[in-house]
Amino acid sequence: AQTVTQSQPEMSVQEAETVTLSCTYDTSESDYYLFWYKQPPSRQMILVIRQEAYKQQNATENRFSVNFQKAAKSFSLKISDSQLGDAAMYFCAYREIGNEKLTFGTGTRLTIIP
Amino acid sequence: NAGVTQTPKFRILKIGQSMTLQCTQDMNHNYMYWYRQDPGMGLKLIYYSVGAGITDKGEVPNGYNVSRSTTEDFPLRLELAAPSQTSVYFCASTLQGARSTEAFFGQGTRLTVV
């Protein structure tokens, strides 16, 4: 079974600074998707960014970018210019092609220090 | 579009009671899922469905049942509620076959069994 590991239960960053959240995963597949979801106190799961494994280029969405290292099975999330609204739980998730189940990591709670 | 709608948002059950968590989506997604999220943990898959009339077990199916009579609806039934089922429940849906399709989540149901 695929596993997703987030080794940082909590992180904090000063407002306007940059923070990187780590994620590693285990799979024998060559084609799959990776996602970062944000869960604010409202509980809503919000997609932050997605990466397709066949694409070598790292995905970016405004202040959010990933460092996808396929050989190392690593998928970290970088948040630049951190804002108070970025405070949330962040979940890394993996999905196989053709098997649409999402496997989640245990999450990283991000605190933004004003 | 309403997206994925879950009801109720909150519920308290007594041990041994039963209830159904409702989930409906209006995006014509074929895949639907039920996850549970325990405090400080990631989401664990309970059941999923690849289309009307087809359901399958996830990681933690014991104590739950599902049905999928229509594309839109995917109710989760708890029989004989136990304190171990105290959790936040999320319904999600996605479209199989479209690359990079994200999963859309409902707002969650916080269930407490006392």
PDB file of C-alpha atoms in Angstrom:
ATOM      1  CA  ALA A   1       0.000   0.000   0.000  1.00  0.00           C
ATOM      2  CA  GLN A   2       1.115   3.527  -0.675  1.00  0.00           C
ATOM      3  CA  THR A   3       2.177   5.602   2.299  1.00  0.00           C
ATOM      4  CA  VAL A   4       2.616   9.340   2.664  1.00  0.00           C
ATOM      5  CA  THR A   5       4.832  10.724   5.424  1.00  0.00           C
ATOM      6  CA  GLN A   6       4.873  14.243   6.763  1.00  0.00           C
ATOM      7  CA  SER A   7       7.612  14.372   9.373  1.00  0.00           C
ATOM      8  CA  GLN A   8       6.878  17.878  10.683  1.00  0.00           C
ATOM      9  CA  PRO A   9       3.778  17.879  12.910  1.00  0.00           C
ATOM     10  CA  GLU A  10       4.128  21.644  13.469  1.00  0.00           C
ATOM     11  CA  MET A  11       5.930  24.506  11.804  1.00  0.00           C
ATOM     12  CA  SER A  12       5.968  28.223  12.385  1.00  0.00           C
ATOM     13  CA  VAL A  13       7.158  31.127  10.288  1.00  0.00           C
ATOM     14  CA  GLN A  14       7.319  34.886  10.599  1.00  0.00           C
ATOM     15  CA  GLU A  15       4.880  36.795   8.448  1.00  0.00           C
ATOM     16  CA  ALA A  16       6.403  37.656   5.038  1.00  0.00           C
ATOM     17  CA  GLU A  17       9.072  34.962   5.381  1.00  0.00           C
ATOM     18  CA  THR A  18       9.365  31.693   3.464  1.00  0.00           C
ATOM     19  CA  VAL A  19       8.636  28.232   4.856  1.00  0.00           C
ATOM     20  CA  THR A  20       8.998  24.742   3.409  1.00  0.00           C
ATOM     21  CA  LEU A  21       6.830  21.808   4.401  1.00  0.00           C
ATOM     22  CA  SER A  22       8.171  18.308   3.782  1.00  0.00           C
ATOM     23  CA  CYS A  23       6.462  15.246   2.341  1.00  0.00           C
ATOM     24  CA  THR A  24       7.778  11.863   1.277  1.00  0.00           C
ATOM     25  CA  TYR A  25       5.829   8.992  -0.202  1.00  0.00           C
ATOM     26  CA  ASP A  26       6.309   5.371  -1.046  1.00  0.00           C
ATOM     27  CA  THR A  27       5.128   3.880  -4.334  1.00  0.00           C
ATOM     28  CA  SER A  28       6.214   1.445  -7.002  1.00  0.00           C
ATOM     29  CA  GLU A  29       4.185   3.263  -9.657  1.00  0.00           C
ATOM     30  CA  SER A  30       5.720   5.568 -12.249  1.00  0.00           C
ATOM     31  CA  ASP A  31       2.674   7.707 -12.996  1.00  0.00           C
ATOM     32  CA  TYR A  32       0.635   9.328 -10.250  1.00  0.00           C
ATOM     33  CA  TYR A  33      -0.548  12.645  -8.854  1.00  0.00           C
ATOM     34  CA  LEU A  34       0.595  14.512  -5.787  1.00  0.00           C
ATOM     35  CA  PHE A  35      -1.373  17.214  -4.022  1.00  0.00           C
ATOM     36  CA  TRP A  36      -1.095  19.665  -1.175  1.00  0.00           C
ATOM     37  CA  TYR A  37      -4.358  20.468   0.585  1.00  0.00           C
ATOM     38  CA  LYS A  38      -4.899  23.225   3.140  1.00  0.00           C
ATOM     39  CA  GLN A  39      -7.369  22.817   5.988  1.00  0.00           C
ATOM     40  CA  PRO A  40      -8.095  26.062   7.893  1.00  0.00           C
ATOM     41  CA  PRO A  41     -10.054  26.065  11.166  1.00  0.00           C
ATOM     42  CA  SER A  42     -13.257  26.032   9.106  1.00  0.00           C
ATOM     43  CA  ARG A  43     -12.390  22.351   8.280  1.00  0.00           C
ATOM     44  CA  GLN A  44     -12.815  22.902   4.567  1.00  0.00           C
ATOM     45  CA  MET A  45     -10.250  21.000   2.483  1.00  0.00           C
ATOM     46  CA  ILE A  46      -8.811  23.385  -0.090  1.00  0.00           C
ATOM     47  CA  LEU A  47      -6.523  22.327  -2.893  1.00  0.00           C
ATOM     48  CA  VAL A  48      -3.311  24.370  -2.831  1.00  0.00           C
ATOM     49  CA  ILE A  49      -1.291  22.814  -5.634  1.00  0.00           C
ATOM     50  CA  ARG A  50      -1.015  19.631  -7.694  1.00  0.00           C
ATOM     51  CA  GLN A  51       1.827  17.874  -9.473  1.00  0.00           C
ATOM     52  CA  GLU A  52       1.685  15.163 -12.112  1.00  0.00           C
ATOM     53  CA  ALA A  53       4.537  12.701 -11.784  1.00  0.00           C
ATOM     54  CA  TYR A  54       5.239  12.598 -15.530  1.00  0.00           C
ATOM     55  CA  LYS A  55       5.928  16.335 -15.557  1.00  0.00           C
ATOM     56  CA  GLN A  56       9.485  17.237 -14.616  1.00  0.00           C
ATOM     57  CA  GLN A  57       8.690  20.901 -14.109  1.00  0.00           C
ATOM     58  CA  ASN A  58       7.768  21.856 -10.575  1.00  0.00           C
ATOM     59  CA  ALA A  59       4.255  23.228 -10.165  1.00  0.00           C
ATOM     60  CA  THR A  60       3.727  26.797  -8.973  1.00  0.00           C
ATOM     61  CA  GLU A  61       0.599  28.670  -7.924  1.00  0.00           C
ATOM     62  CA  ASN A  62       1.309  32.280  -6.999  1.00  0.00           C
ATOM     63  CA  ARG A  63       3.173  32.181  -3.651  1.00  0.00           C
ATOM     64  CA  PHE A  64       3.058  28.387  -3.498  1.00  0.00           C
ATOM     65  CA  SER A  65       5.545  26.143  -5.250  1.00  0.00           C
ATOM     66  CA  VAL A  66       6.722  22.564  -4.938  1.00  0.00           C
ATOM     67  CA  ASN A  67      10.040  20.816  -5.108  1.00  0.00           C
ATOM     68  CA  PHE A  68       9.225  17.461  -6.712  1.00  0.00           C
ATOM     69  CA  GLN A  69      12.074  14.965  -6.547  1.00  0.00           C
ATOM     70  CA  LYS A  70      10.709  11.821  -8.189  1.00  0.00           C
ATOM     71  CA  ALA A  71      13.718   9.583  -7.601  1.00  0.00           C
ATOM     72  CA  ALA A  72      13.818  10.540  -3.945  1.00  0.00           C
ATOM     73  CA  LYS A  73       9.991  10.316  -3.688  1.00  0.00           C
ATOM     74  CA  SER A  74       9.914  13.732  -2.115  1.00  0.00           C
ATOM     75  CA  PHE A  75       7.309  16.473  -2.601  1.00  0.00           C
ATOM     76  CA  SER A  76       7.882  19.578  -0.491  1.00  0.00           C
ATOM     77  CA  LEU A  77       5.734  22.707  -0.453  1.00  0.00           C
ATOM     78  CA  LYS A  78       7.304  26.159  -0.329  1.00  0.00           C
ATOM     79  CA  ILE A  79       5.214  29.113   0.785  1.00  0.00           C
ATOM     80  CA  SER A  80       6.765  32.479  -0.006  1.00  0.00           C
ATOM     81  CA  ASP A  81       5.823  35.800   1.590  1.00  0.00           C
ATOM     82  CA  SER A  82       3.794  34.000   4.280  1.00  0.00           C
ATOM     83  CA  GLN A  83       0.519  35.651   5.215  1.00  0.00           C
ATOM     84  CA  LEU A  84      -1.665  35.332   8.299  1.00  0.00           C
ATOM     85  CA  GLY A  85      -4.291  33.610   6.165  1.00  0.00           C
ATOM     86  CA  ASP A  86      -1.846  30.793   5.409  1.00  0.00           C
ATOM     87  CA  ALA A  87      -2.195  29.498   8.965  1.00  0.00           C
ATOM     88  CA  ALA A  88      -3.773  26.036   8.660  1.00  0.00           C
ATOM     89  CA  MET A  89      -3.140  22.317   8.603  1.00  0.00           C
ATOM     90  CA  TYR A  90      -1.438  21.249   5.390  1.00  0.00           C
ATOM     91  CA  PHE A  91      -1.865  17.732   4.039  1.00  0.00           C
ATOM     92  CA  CYS A  92       0.186  16.048   1.390  1.00  0.00           C
ATOM     93  CA  ALA A  93      -1.745  13.486  -0.666  1.00  0.00           C
ATOM     94  CA  TYR A  94      -0.952  10.849  -3.291  1.00  0.00           C
ATOM     95  CA  ARG A  95      -3.163   9.368  -5.981  1.00  0.00           C
ATOM     96  CA  GLU A  96      -2.434   6.613  -8.497  1.00  0.00           C
ATOM     97  CA  ILE A  97      -3.539   6.843 -12.089  1.00  0.00           C
ATOM     98  CA  GLY A  98      -6.557   4.594 -12.620  1.00  0.00           C
ATOM     99  CA  ASN A  99      -7.013   4.015  -8.898  1.00  0.00           C
ATOM    100  CA  GLU A 100      -8.544   7.191  -7.709  1.00  0.00           C
ATOM    101  CA  LYS A 101      -8.096   6.751  -3.993  1.00  0.00           C
ATOM    102  CA  LEU A 102      -6.283   9.582  -2.243  1.00  0.00           C
ATOM    103  CA  THR A 103      -3.786   8.639   0.451  1.00  0.00           C
ATOM    104  CA  PHE A 104      -3.078  11.411   2.942  1.00  0.00           C
ATOM    105  CA  GLY A 105      -0.185  12.202   5.238  1.00  0.00           C
ATOM    106  CA  THR A 106      -0.810  13.071   8.870  1.00  0.00           C
ATOM    107  CA  GLY A 107      -0.505  16.794   8.267  1.00  0.00           C
ATOM    108  CA  THR A 108       1.647  19.754   9.322  1.00  0.00           C
ATOM    109  CA  ARG A 109       0.130  22.528  11.395  1.00  0.00           C
ATOM    110  CA  LEU A 110       1.498  25.853  10.158  1.00  0.00           C
ATOM    111  CA  THR A 111       1.475  28.885  12.439  1.00  0.00           C
ATOM    112  CA  ILE A 112       2.179  32.369  11.106  1.00  0.00           C
ATOM    113  CA  ILE A 113       3.841  34.717  13.598  1.00  0.00           C
ATOM    114  CA  PRO A 114       2.842  38.366  13.082  1.00  0.00           C
TER     115      PRO A 114
ATOM    116  CA  ASN B   1     -22.600  24.918  -8.460  1.00  0.00           C
ATOM    117  CA  ALA B   2     -23.012  23.665  -4.905  1.00  0.00           C
ATOM    118  CA  GLY B   3     -20.159  21.158  -5.272  1.00  0.00           C
ATOM    119  CA  VAL B   4     -20.193  18.515  -2.529  1.00  0.00           C
ATOM    120  CA  THR B   5     -22.823  18.954   0.150  1.00  0.00           C
ATOM    121  CA  GLN B   6     -22.789  17.058   3.431  1.00  0.00           C
ATOM    122  CA  THR B   7     -25.447  16.995   6.102  1.00  0.00           C
ATOM    123  CA  PRO B   8     -25.582  17.339   9.036  1.00  0.00           C
ATOM    124  CA  LYS B   9     -22.623  19.533  10.050  1.00  0.00           C
ATOM    125  CA  PHE B  10     -22.704  18.374  13.663  1.00  0.00           C
ATOM    126  CA  ARG B  11     -24.302  15.454  15.465  1.00  0.00           C
ATOM    127  CA  ILE B  12     -24.167  13.857  18.884  1.00  0.00           C
ATOM    128  CA  LEU B  13     -25.140  10.200  19.086  1.00  0.00           C
ATOM    129  CA  LYS B  14     -25.562   7.883  22.020  1.00  0.00           C
ATOM    130  CA  ILE B  15     -23.746   4.555  22.044  1.00  0.00           C
ATOM    131  CA  GLY B  16     -25.738   2.005  20.081  1.00  0.00           C
ATOM    132  CA  GLN B  17     -27.732   4.517  18.051  1.00  0.00           C
ATOM    133  CA  SER B  18     -27.671   4.583  14.270  1.00  0.00           C
ATOM    134  CA  MET B  19     -27.537   7.424  11.787  1.00  0.00           C
ATOM    135  CA  THR B  20     -26.938   8.231   8.144  1.00  0.00           C
ATOM    136  CA  LEU B  21     -24.567  10.930   6.956  1.00  0.00           C
ATOM    137  CA  GLN B  22     -25.794  12.360   3.695  1.00  0.00           C
ATOM    138  CA  CYS B  23     -23.566  13.381   0.788  1.00  0.00           C
ATOM    139  CA  THR B  24     -24.566  14.703  -2.596  1.00  0.00           C
ATOM    140  CA  GLN B  25     -22.584  16.219  -5.463  1.00  0.00           C
ATOM    141  CA  ASP B  26     -23.765  18.076  -8.536  1.00  0.00           C
ATOM    142  CA  MET B  27     -20.618  17.846 -10.665  1.00  0.00           C
ATOM    143  CA  ASN B  28     -21.481  14.506 -12.326  1.00  0.00           C
ATOM    144  CA  HIS B  29     -18.415  12.947 -10.761  1.00  0.00           C
ATOM    145  CA  ASN B  30     -18.261   9.186 -10.937  1.00  0.00           C
ATOM    146  CA  TYR B  31     -15.949   8.609  -7.961  1.00  0.00           C
ATOM    147  CA  MET B  32     -17.131   9.372  -4.448  1.00  0.00           C
ATOM    148  CA  TYR B  33     -15.439   8.767  -1.114  1.00  0.00           C
ATOM    149  CA  TRP B  34     -15.966   8.825   2.610  1.00  0.00           C
ATOM    150  CA  TYR B  35     -13.047   9.707   4.855  1.00  0.00           C
ATOM    151  CA  ARG B  36     -12.750  10.110   8.590  1.00  0.00           C
ATOM    152  CA  GLN B  37     -10.324  12.457  10.298  1.00  0.00           C
ATOM    153  CA  ASP B  38      -9.396  11.814  13.899  1.00  0.00           C
ATOM    154  CA  PRO B  39      -7.882  14.643  15.973  1.00  0.00           C
ATOM    155  CA  GLY B  40      -4.356  15.520  14.838  1.00  0.00           C
ATOM    156  CA  MET B  41      -4.429  12.910  12.111  1.00  0.00           C
ATOM    157  CA  GLY B  42      -4.776  12.763   8.369  1.00  0.00           C
ATOM    158  CA  LEU B  43      -7.791  11.474   6.517  1.00  0.00           C
ATOM    159  CA  LYS B  44      -8.431   7.742   6.373  1.00  0.00           C
ATOM    160  CA  LEU B  45     -10.593   6.182   3.672  1.00  0.00           C
ATOM    161  CA  ILE B  46     -13.702   4.377   4.891  1.00  0.00           C
ATOM    162  CA  TYR B  47     -15.497   3.463   1.650  1.00  0.00           C
ATOM    163  CA  TYR B  48     -15.458   4.619  -1.922  1.00  0.00           C
ATOM    164  CA  SER B  49     -17.565   4.178  -5.037  1.00  0.00           C
ATOM    165  CA  VAL B  50     -16.572   4.210  -8.695  1.00  0.00           C
ATOM    166  CA  GLY B  51     -20.122   4.720  -9.905  1.00  0.00           C
ATOM    167  CA  ALA B  52     -23.773   4.000  -9.216  1.00  0.00           C
ATOM    168  CA  GLY B  53     -24.252   0.493  -7.856  1.00  0.00           C
ATOM    169  CA  ILE B  54     -20.537  -0.079  -7.137  1.00  0.00           C
ATOM    170  CA  THR B  55     -18.884   0.373  -3.752  1.00  0.00           C
ATOM    171  CA  ASP B  56     -15.693  -0.891  -2.156  1.00  0.00           C
ATOM    172  CA  LYS B  57     -13.982  -0.852   1.217  1.00  0.00           C
ATOM    173  CA  GLY B  58     -11.186   1.492   2.140  1.00  0.00           C
ATOM    174  CA  GLU B  59      -8.759   1.324   5.066  1.00  0.00           C
ATOM    175  CA  VAL B  60     -11.252   1.523   7.952  1.00  0.00           C
ATOM    176  CA  PRO B  61     -14.685   0.167   6.866  1.00  0.00           C
ATOM    177  CA  ASN B  62     -15.703  -1.665  10.046  1.00  0.00           C
ATOM    178  CA  GLY B  63     -18.866  -0.280  11.616  1.00  0.00           C
ATOM    179  CA  TYR B  64     -19.998   1.515   8.463  1.00  0.00           C
ATOM    180  CA  ASN B  65     -22.090   0.798   5.399  1.00  0.00           C
ATOM    181  CA  VAL B  66     -22.627   2.690   2.162  1.00  0.00           C
ATOM    182  CA  SER B  67     -24.813   2.581  -0.891  1.00  0.00           C
ATOM    183  CA  ARG B  68     -24.702   4.349  -4.243  1.00  0.00           C
ATOM    184  CA  SER B  69     -28.048   4.205  -5.981  1.00  0.00           C
ATOM    185  CA  THR B  70     -27.470   7.368  -8.028  1.00  0.00           C
ATOM    186  CA  THR B  71     -24.437   9.219  -9.372  1.00  0.00           C
ATOM    187  CA  GLU B  72     -25.177  12.172  -7.109  1.00  0.00           C
ATOM    188  CA  ASP B  73     -25.690  10.570  -3.701  1.00  0.00           C
ATOM    189  CA  PHE B  74     -23.404   8.513  -1.488  1.00  0.00           C
ATOM    190  CA  PRO B  75     -24.808   8.140   2.053  1.00  0.00           C
ATOM    191  CA  LEU B  76     -22.743   6.666   4.894  1.00  0.00           C
ATOM    192  CA  ARG B  77     -24.584   4.657   7.522  1.00  0.00           C
ATOM    193  CA  LEU B  78     -23.356   4.048  11.046  1.00  0.00           C
ATOM    194  CA  GLU B  79     -24.991   1.100  12.766  1.00  0.00           C
ATOM    195  CA  LEU B  80     -24.604   0.700  16.542  1.00  0.00           C
ATOM    196  CA  ALA B  81     -22.496   3.805  17.094  1.00  0.00           C
ATOM    197  CA  ALA B  82     -19.403   3.405  19.278  1.00  0.00           C
ATOM    198  CA  PRO B  83     -17.148   6.030  20.946  1.00  0.00           C
ATOM    199  CA  SER B  84     -14.356   5.007  18.542  1.00  0.00           C
ATOM    200  CA  GLN B  85     -16.462   6.484  15.742  1.00  0.00           C
ATOM    201  CA  THR B  86     -16.174   9.970  17.207  1.00  0.00           C
ATOM    202  CA  SER B  87     -14.487  11.833  14.383  1.00  0.00           C
ATOM    203  CA  VAL B  88     -14.927  14.350  11.592  1.00  0.00           C
ATOM    204  CA  TYR B  89     -16.302  12.764   8.434  1.00  0.00           C
ATOM    205  CA  PHE B  90     -15.615  14.083   4.953  1.00  0.00           C
ATOM    206  CA  CYS B  91     -17.295  13.177   1.725  1.00  0.00           C
ATOM    207  CA  ALA B  92     -15.395  13.845  -1.504  1.00  0.00           C
ATOM    208  CA  SER B  93     -15.815  13.311  -5.225  1.00  0.00           C
ATOM    209  CA  THR B  94     -13.669  13.306  -8.335  1.00  0.00           C
ATOM    210  CA  LEU B  95     -13.891  12.537 -12.032  1.00  0.00           C
ATOM    211  CA  GLN B  96     -11.981   9.504 -13.169  1.00  0.00           C
ATOM    212  CA  GLY B  97     -10.082   9.629 -16.416  1.00  0.00           C
ATOM    213  CA  ALA B  98      -9.404  13.358 -16.510  1.00  0.00           C
ATOM    214  CA  ARG B  99      -5.773  14.050 -15.753  1.00  0.00           C
ATOM    215  CA  SER B 100      -5.001  16.328 -12.856  1.00  0.00           C
ATOM    216  CA  THR B 101      -8.540  16.203 -11.595  1.00  0.00           C
ATOM    217  CA  GLU B 102      -8.643  17.245  -7.969  1.00  0.00           C
ATOM    218  CA  ALA B 103     -10.948  15.769  -5.373  1.00  0.00           C
ATOM    219  CA  PHE B 104     -13.632  18.132  -4.096  1.00  0.00           C
ATOM    220  CA  PHE B 105     -14.577  17.871  -0.450  1.00  0.00           C
ATOM    221  CA  GLY B 106     -17.672  18.613   1.547  1.00  0.00           C
ATOM    222  CA  GLN B 107     -17.408  20.750   4.672  1.00  0.00           C
ATOM    223  CA  GLY B 108     -17.345  17.793   7.013  1.00  0.00           C
ATOM    224  CA  THR B 109     -19.594  16.363   9.708  1.00  0.00           C
ATOM    225  CA  ARG B 110     -18.380  16.445  13.287  1.00  0.00           C
ATOM    226  CA  LEU B 111     -19.793  13.372  15.009  1.00  0.00           C
ATOM    227  CA  THR B 112     -19.532  12.722  18.729  1.00  0.00           C
ATOM    228  CA  VAL B 113     -20.610   9.389  20.230  1.00  0.00           C
ATOM    229  CA  VAL B 114     -21.262   9.501  23.966  1.00  0.00           C
TER     230      VAL B 114
END
